[in-house]
Structures are given as C-alpha cells and as structure tokens.
Coordinates of C-alpha atoms and ligand atoms in Angstrom, one line a residue:
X963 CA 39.9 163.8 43.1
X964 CA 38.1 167.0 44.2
X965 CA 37.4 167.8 40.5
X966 CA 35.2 166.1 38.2
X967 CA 37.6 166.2 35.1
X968 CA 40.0 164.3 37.8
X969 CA 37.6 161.5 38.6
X970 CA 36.3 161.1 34.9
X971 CA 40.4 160.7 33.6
X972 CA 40.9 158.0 36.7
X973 CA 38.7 155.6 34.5
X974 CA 40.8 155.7 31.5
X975 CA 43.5 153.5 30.8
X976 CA 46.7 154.6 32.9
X977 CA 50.5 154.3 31.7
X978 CA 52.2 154.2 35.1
X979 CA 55.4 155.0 35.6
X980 CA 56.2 152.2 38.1
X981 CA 57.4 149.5 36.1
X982 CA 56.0 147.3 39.1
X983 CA 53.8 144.7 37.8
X984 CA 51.3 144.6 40.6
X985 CA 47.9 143.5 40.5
X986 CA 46.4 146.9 41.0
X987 CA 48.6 148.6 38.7
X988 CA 47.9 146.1 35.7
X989 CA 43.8 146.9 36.5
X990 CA 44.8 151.0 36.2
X991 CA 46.5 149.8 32.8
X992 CA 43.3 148.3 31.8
X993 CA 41.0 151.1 32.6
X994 CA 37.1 151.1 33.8
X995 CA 36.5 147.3 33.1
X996 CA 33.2 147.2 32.3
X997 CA 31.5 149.1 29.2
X998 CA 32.3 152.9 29.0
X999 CA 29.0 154.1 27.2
X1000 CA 25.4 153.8 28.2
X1001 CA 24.6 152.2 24.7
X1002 CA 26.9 148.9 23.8
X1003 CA 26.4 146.6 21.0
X1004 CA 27.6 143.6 23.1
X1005 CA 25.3 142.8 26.0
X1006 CA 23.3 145.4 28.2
X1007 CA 24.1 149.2 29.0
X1008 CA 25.5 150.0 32.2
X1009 CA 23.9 152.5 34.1
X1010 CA 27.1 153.2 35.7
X1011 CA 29.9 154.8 32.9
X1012 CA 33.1 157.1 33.8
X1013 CA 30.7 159.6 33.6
X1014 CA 27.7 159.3 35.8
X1015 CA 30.0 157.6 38.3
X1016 CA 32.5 160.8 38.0
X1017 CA 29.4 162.8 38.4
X1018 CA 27.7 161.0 41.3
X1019 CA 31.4 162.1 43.1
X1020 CA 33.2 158.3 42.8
X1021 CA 36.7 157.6 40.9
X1022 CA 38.3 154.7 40.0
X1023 CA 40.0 152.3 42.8
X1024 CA 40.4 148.9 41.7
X1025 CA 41.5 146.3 44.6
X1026 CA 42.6 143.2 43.6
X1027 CA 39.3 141.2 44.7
X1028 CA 37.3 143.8 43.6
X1029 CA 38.4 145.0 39.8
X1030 CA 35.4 147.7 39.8
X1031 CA 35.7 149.2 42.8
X1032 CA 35.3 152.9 43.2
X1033 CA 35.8 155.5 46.2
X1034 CA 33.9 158.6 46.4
X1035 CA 36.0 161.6 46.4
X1036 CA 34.1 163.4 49.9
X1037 CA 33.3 160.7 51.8
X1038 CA 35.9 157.7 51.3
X1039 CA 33.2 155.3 50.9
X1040 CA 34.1 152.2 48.3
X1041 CA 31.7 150.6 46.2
X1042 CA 31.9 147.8 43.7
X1043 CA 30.6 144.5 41.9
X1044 CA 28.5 146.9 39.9
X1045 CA 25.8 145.3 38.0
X1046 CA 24.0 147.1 34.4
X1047 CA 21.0 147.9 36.5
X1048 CA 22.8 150.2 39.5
X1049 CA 22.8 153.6 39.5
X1050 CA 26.1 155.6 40.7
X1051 CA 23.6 158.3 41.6
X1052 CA 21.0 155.7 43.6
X1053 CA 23.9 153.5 44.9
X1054 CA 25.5 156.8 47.0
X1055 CA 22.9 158.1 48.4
X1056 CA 21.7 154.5 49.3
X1057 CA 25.5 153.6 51.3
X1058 CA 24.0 155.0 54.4
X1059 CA 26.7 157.8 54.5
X1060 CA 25.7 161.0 55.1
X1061 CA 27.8 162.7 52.7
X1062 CA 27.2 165.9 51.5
X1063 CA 28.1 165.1 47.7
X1064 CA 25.3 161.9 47.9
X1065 CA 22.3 164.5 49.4
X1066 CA 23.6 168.2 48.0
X1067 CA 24.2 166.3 44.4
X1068 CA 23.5 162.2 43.6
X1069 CA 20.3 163.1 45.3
X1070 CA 18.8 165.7 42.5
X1071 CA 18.8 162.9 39.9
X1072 CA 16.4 160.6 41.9
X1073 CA 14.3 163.5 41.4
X1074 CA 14.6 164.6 37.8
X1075 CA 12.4 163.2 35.0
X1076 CA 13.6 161.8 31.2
X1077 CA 12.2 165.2 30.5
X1078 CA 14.2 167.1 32.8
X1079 CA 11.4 168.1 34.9
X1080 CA 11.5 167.5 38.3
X1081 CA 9.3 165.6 40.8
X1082 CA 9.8 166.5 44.7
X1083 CA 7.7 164.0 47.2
X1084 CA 9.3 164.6 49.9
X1085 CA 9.7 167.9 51.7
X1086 CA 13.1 167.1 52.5
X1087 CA 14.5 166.5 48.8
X1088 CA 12.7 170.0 48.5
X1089 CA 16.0 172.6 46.6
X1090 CA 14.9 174.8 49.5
X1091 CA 15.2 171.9 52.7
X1092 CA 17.5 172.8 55.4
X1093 CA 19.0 169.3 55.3
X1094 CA 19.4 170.2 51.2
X1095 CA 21.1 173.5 51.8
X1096 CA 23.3 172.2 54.9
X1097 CA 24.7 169.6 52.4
X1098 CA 25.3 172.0 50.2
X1099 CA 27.4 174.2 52.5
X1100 CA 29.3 171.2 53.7
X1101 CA 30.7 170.7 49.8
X1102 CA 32.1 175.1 50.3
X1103 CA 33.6 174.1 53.6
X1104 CA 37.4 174.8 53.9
X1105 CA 37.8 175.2 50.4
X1106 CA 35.8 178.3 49.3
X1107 CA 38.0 181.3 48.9
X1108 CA 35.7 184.2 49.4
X1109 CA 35.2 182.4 53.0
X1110 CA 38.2 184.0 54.1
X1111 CA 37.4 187.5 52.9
X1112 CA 35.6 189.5 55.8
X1113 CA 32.3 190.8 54.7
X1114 CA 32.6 188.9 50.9
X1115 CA 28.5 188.7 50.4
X1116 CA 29.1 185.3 48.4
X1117 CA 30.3 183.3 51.3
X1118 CA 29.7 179.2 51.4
X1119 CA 26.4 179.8 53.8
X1120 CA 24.5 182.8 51.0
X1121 CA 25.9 180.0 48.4
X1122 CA 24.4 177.5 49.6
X1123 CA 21.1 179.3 50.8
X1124 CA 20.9 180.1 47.1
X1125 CA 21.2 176.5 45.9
X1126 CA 24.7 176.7 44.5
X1127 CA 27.5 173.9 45.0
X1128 CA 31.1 173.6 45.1
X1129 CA 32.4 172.4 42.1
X1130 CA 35.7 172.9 41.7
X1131 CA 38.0 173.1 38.8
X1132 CA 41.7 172.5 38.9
X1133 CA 43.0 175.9 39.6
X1134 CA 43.8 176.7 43.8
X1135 CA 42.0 179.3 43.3
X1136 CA 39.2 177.9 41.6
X1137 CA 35.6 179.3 43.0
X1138 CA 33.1 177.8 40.5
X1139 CA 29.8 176.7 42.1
X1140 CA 27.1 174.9 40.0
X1141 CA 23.2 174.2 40.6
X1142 CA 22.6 171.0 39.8
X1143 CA 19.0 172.3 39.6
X1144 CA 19.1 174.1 36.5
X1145 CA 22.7 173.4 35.2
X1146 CA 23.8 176.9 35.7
X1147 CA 27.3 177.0 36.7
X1148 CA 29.4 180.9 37.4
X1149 CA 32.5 181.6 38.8
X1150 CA 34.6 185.0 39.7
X1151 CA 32.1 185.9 42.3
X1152 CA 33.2 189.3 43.6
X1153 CA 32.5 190.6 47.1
X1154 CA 28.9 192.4 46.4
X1155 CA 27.6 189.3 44.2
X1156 CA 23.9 188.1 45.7
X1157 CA 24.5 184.6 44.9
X1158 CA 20.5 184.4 45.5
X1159 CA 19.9 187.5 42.6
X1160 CA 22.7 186.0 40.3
X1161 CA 20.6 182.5 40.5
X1162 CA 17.3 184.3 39.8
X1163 CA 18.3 186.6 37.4
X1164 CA 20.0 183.8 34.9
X1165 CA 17.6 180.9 35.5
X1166 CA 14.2 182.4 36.9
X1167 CA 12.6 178.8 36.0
X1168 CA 15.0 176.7 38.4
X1169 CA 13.6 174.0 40.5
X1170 CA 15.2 176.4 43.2
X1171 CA 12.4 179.0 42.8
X1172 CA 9.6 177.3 41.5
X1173 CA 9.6 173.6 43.1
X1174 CA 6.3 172.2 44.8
X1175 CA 5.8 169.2 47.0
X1176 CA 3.7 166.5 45.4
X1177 CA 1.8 165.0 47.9
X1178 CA 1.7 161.1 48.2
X1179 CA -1.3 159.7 46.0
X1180 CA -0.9 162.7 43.5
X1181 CA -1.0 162.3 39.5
X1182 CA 2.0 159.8 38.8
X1183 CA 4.4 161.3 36.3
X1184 CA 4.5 159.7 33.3
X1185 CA 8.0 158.1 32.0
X1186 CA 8.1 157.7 28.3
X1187 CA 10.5 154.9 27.0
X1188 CA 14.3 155.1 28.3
X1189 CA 16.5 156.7 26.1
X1190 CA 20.4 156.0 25.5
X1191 CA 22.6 158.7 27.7
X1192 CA 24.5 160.6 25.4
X1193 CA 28.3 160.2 25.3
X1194 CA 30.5 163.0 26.6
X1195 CA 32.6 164.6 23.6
X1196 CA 35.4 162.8 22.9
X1197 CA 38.1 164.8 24.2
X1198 CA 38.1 167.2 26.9
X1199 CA 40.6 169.9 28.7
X1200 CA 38.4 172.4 30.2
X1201 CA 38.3 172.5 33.6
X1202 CA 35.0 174.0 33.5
X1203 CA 32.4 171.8 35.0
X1204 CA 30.2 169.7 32.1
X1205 CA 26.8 169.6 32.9
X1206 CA 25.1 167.3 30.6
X1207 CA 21.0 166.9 30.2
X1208 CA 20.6 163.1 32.2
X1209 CA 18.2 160.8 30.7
X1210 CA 17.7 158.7 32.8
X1211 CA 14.9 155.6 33.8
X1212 CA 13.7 156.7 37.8
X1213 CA 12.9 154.0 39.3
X1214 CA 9.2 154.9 41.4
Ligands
ZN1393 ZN1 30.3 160.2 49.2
ZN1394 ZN1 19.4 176.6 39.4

C-alpha cells in the first residue's frame, strides 16, 4: 500500500477470490461505504473520499465493528467512524503518531489556502524546518535506490534537504519524489542531479524557497466560500503520482 494508486483502488468495490462469505470480505465487496465524492446530492459531502484519504497515506481496512476503518500505509495506525466534517489530512496528523507521512505530507494541507497559497504560523511547519525535512527523509528510508549508489548526489538526505518526498510508483525500481509544496513531481534522477537546483530551476515560486513565518496576531487570511473538491478522472492506470489543486475549508 506504499503507492498511492494502491490505496485509492483499496476503496473500490473488490471481487475476491475467496468464495468465503466473511464479514470483512462482504464490506471489501461493498467498497468505501460512505459517499465517494466531495459533492453528493443526498445528504452532506464528506471531507474524507478515496482520494484525500489515499492522499493523506490511509487505505481501506474495514473490521467488522468498524465498517470505515482505514490504516495508514507508514505508520499502521487505524482510524474510523468518520463523520462529513473530518479531514483525512487533520485526523493524521492529529493521532499523536509521529509518522513521517502525517508531518512530511497530511501536514502541508493544514497550511494551504482555497487559493493555493500558503500560510506558515509556526516555524516548525516552515518547508525548510528540520523536523519538516527529517520527516521527509524518513518517507526515502530503505527504499530509495540511489541510496545504495556511493557518491549518487541525489541521495534521500540532499532529497529531502531540497523538499522532495518519496512517492513511489509501482515499479521496484521506482524513484519518483514529489513536493507537495508546489506539486512538482520528477523521477530518473541520475548521479550528478542537485535535487536542490532541479527544485529551483522548475518551480522558482515554491513555498520551498519563498515561505515566511506569519507571526501570531498578523493580517488573518481571508477564506472565500468553500468550493466542491473536484473528482479525480474517472479511470486511471498511470503509476505516476496525481497531484490535484485541494480546495479545501482550513479550519483557523
Ligand atoms: Zn501514518
Ligand atoms: Zn516545490
């Protein structure tokens, strides 16, 4: 469930191929149980769909007293009874883990604006904070294959320093890293690559390089009126990572 395309299919509906009619696998055959899109015509829209909860790192577990629950794919943690209001993004980094996949990535959207912007009040949310960056690293660790090549200028600690995480796609060999900054995401990093001069180069106006603390008591951003997430595309088979503009209500 490393990859995100992996944790957004766990919602779907399932055909298993045990013919066993447990209670778990008859909640797989059902799918996500509770409405798939931010905008429904019955009732209110969930915060939490397949695909902020796949982004925010969770996939679908069901247990049979808890039809909704999901398990984060880094840090094991479970999470369920999910209500329109919760945020996948919020609710991880609010479990009281320390995992790297709630700070180096659930963490950014607490931070972002409906118009993409971004607000940083605390020095530690900062792109550039040690305990940002160290996250980061911990998402490369034991799975980034330029790690193992001596000398290889894009290793998981220049990554990191640079603002990129691992995201990785479905290949073994798969070294695509994403800032979750800017949206940028590159792969086939070669031993040479300044993963700090690739970042600048392509998005010279990322959070990552132009970010500012706003102190406590400053100007209050101003929210305009939430606006419906829009769906993924209906259909899917990249492995590439899908970075998709969040529009999202922050709560102050
Ligand atoms: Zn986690
Ligand atoms: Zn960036």
């Amino acid at each position: 469930m490393s990859t995100y395309d992996e944790r957004l299919a766990s919602f779907a509906p399932r055909k298993l191929k045990s013919s066993k009619k447990t209670t778990i696998n008859a909640l797989l055959a059902k799918g996500w149980p509770h409405p798939t899109s931010a905008s429904t015509s019955n009732g209110r829209p969930y915060k939490a769909t397949p695909t902020t909860l796949a982004d925010a790192g969770f996939y679908f577990d069901p247990r049979a007293d808890k039809v909704d629950n999901v398990t984060c794919f880094m840090c094991d943690h479970s999470l369920a009874e999910w209500t329109p209001e919760d945020d996948p993004f919020e609710e991880h980094l609010n479990m009281g883990s320390k995992c790297a996949w709630a700070i180096a990535r659930c963490s950014i959207e607490l931070n972002r604006q409906l118009d993409g912007s971004f607000v940083f009040r605390s020095e530690d949310r900062l792109p550039t904070a040690k305990v940002m960056e160290k996250a980061r690293a911990e998402t490369f660790r034991g799975h980034w294959i330029h790690d193992s090549v001596k000398g290889h200028t894009a290793n998981s600690r220049k990554m990191a320093k640079a603002g990129w995480t691992f995201n990785p796609g479905e290949a073994e060999d798969s070294d695509i890293a994403t800032c979750y900054y800017c949206g940028k995401s590159l792969d086939g990093w070669e031993a040479g690559d300044d993963p700090l001069a690739e970042h600048r180069k392509r998005m010279p106006k990322c959070p990552m390089f132009t970010a500012q603390l706003v102190e406590e008591g400053g100007p209050e951003p101003t929210l305009p009126d939430p606006v419906p997430i829009p769906l993924p595309p209906a259909s899917s088979s990249s492995s590439a990572p899908k970075k998709q503009a969040k529009s999202r209500r922050i709560e102050p």
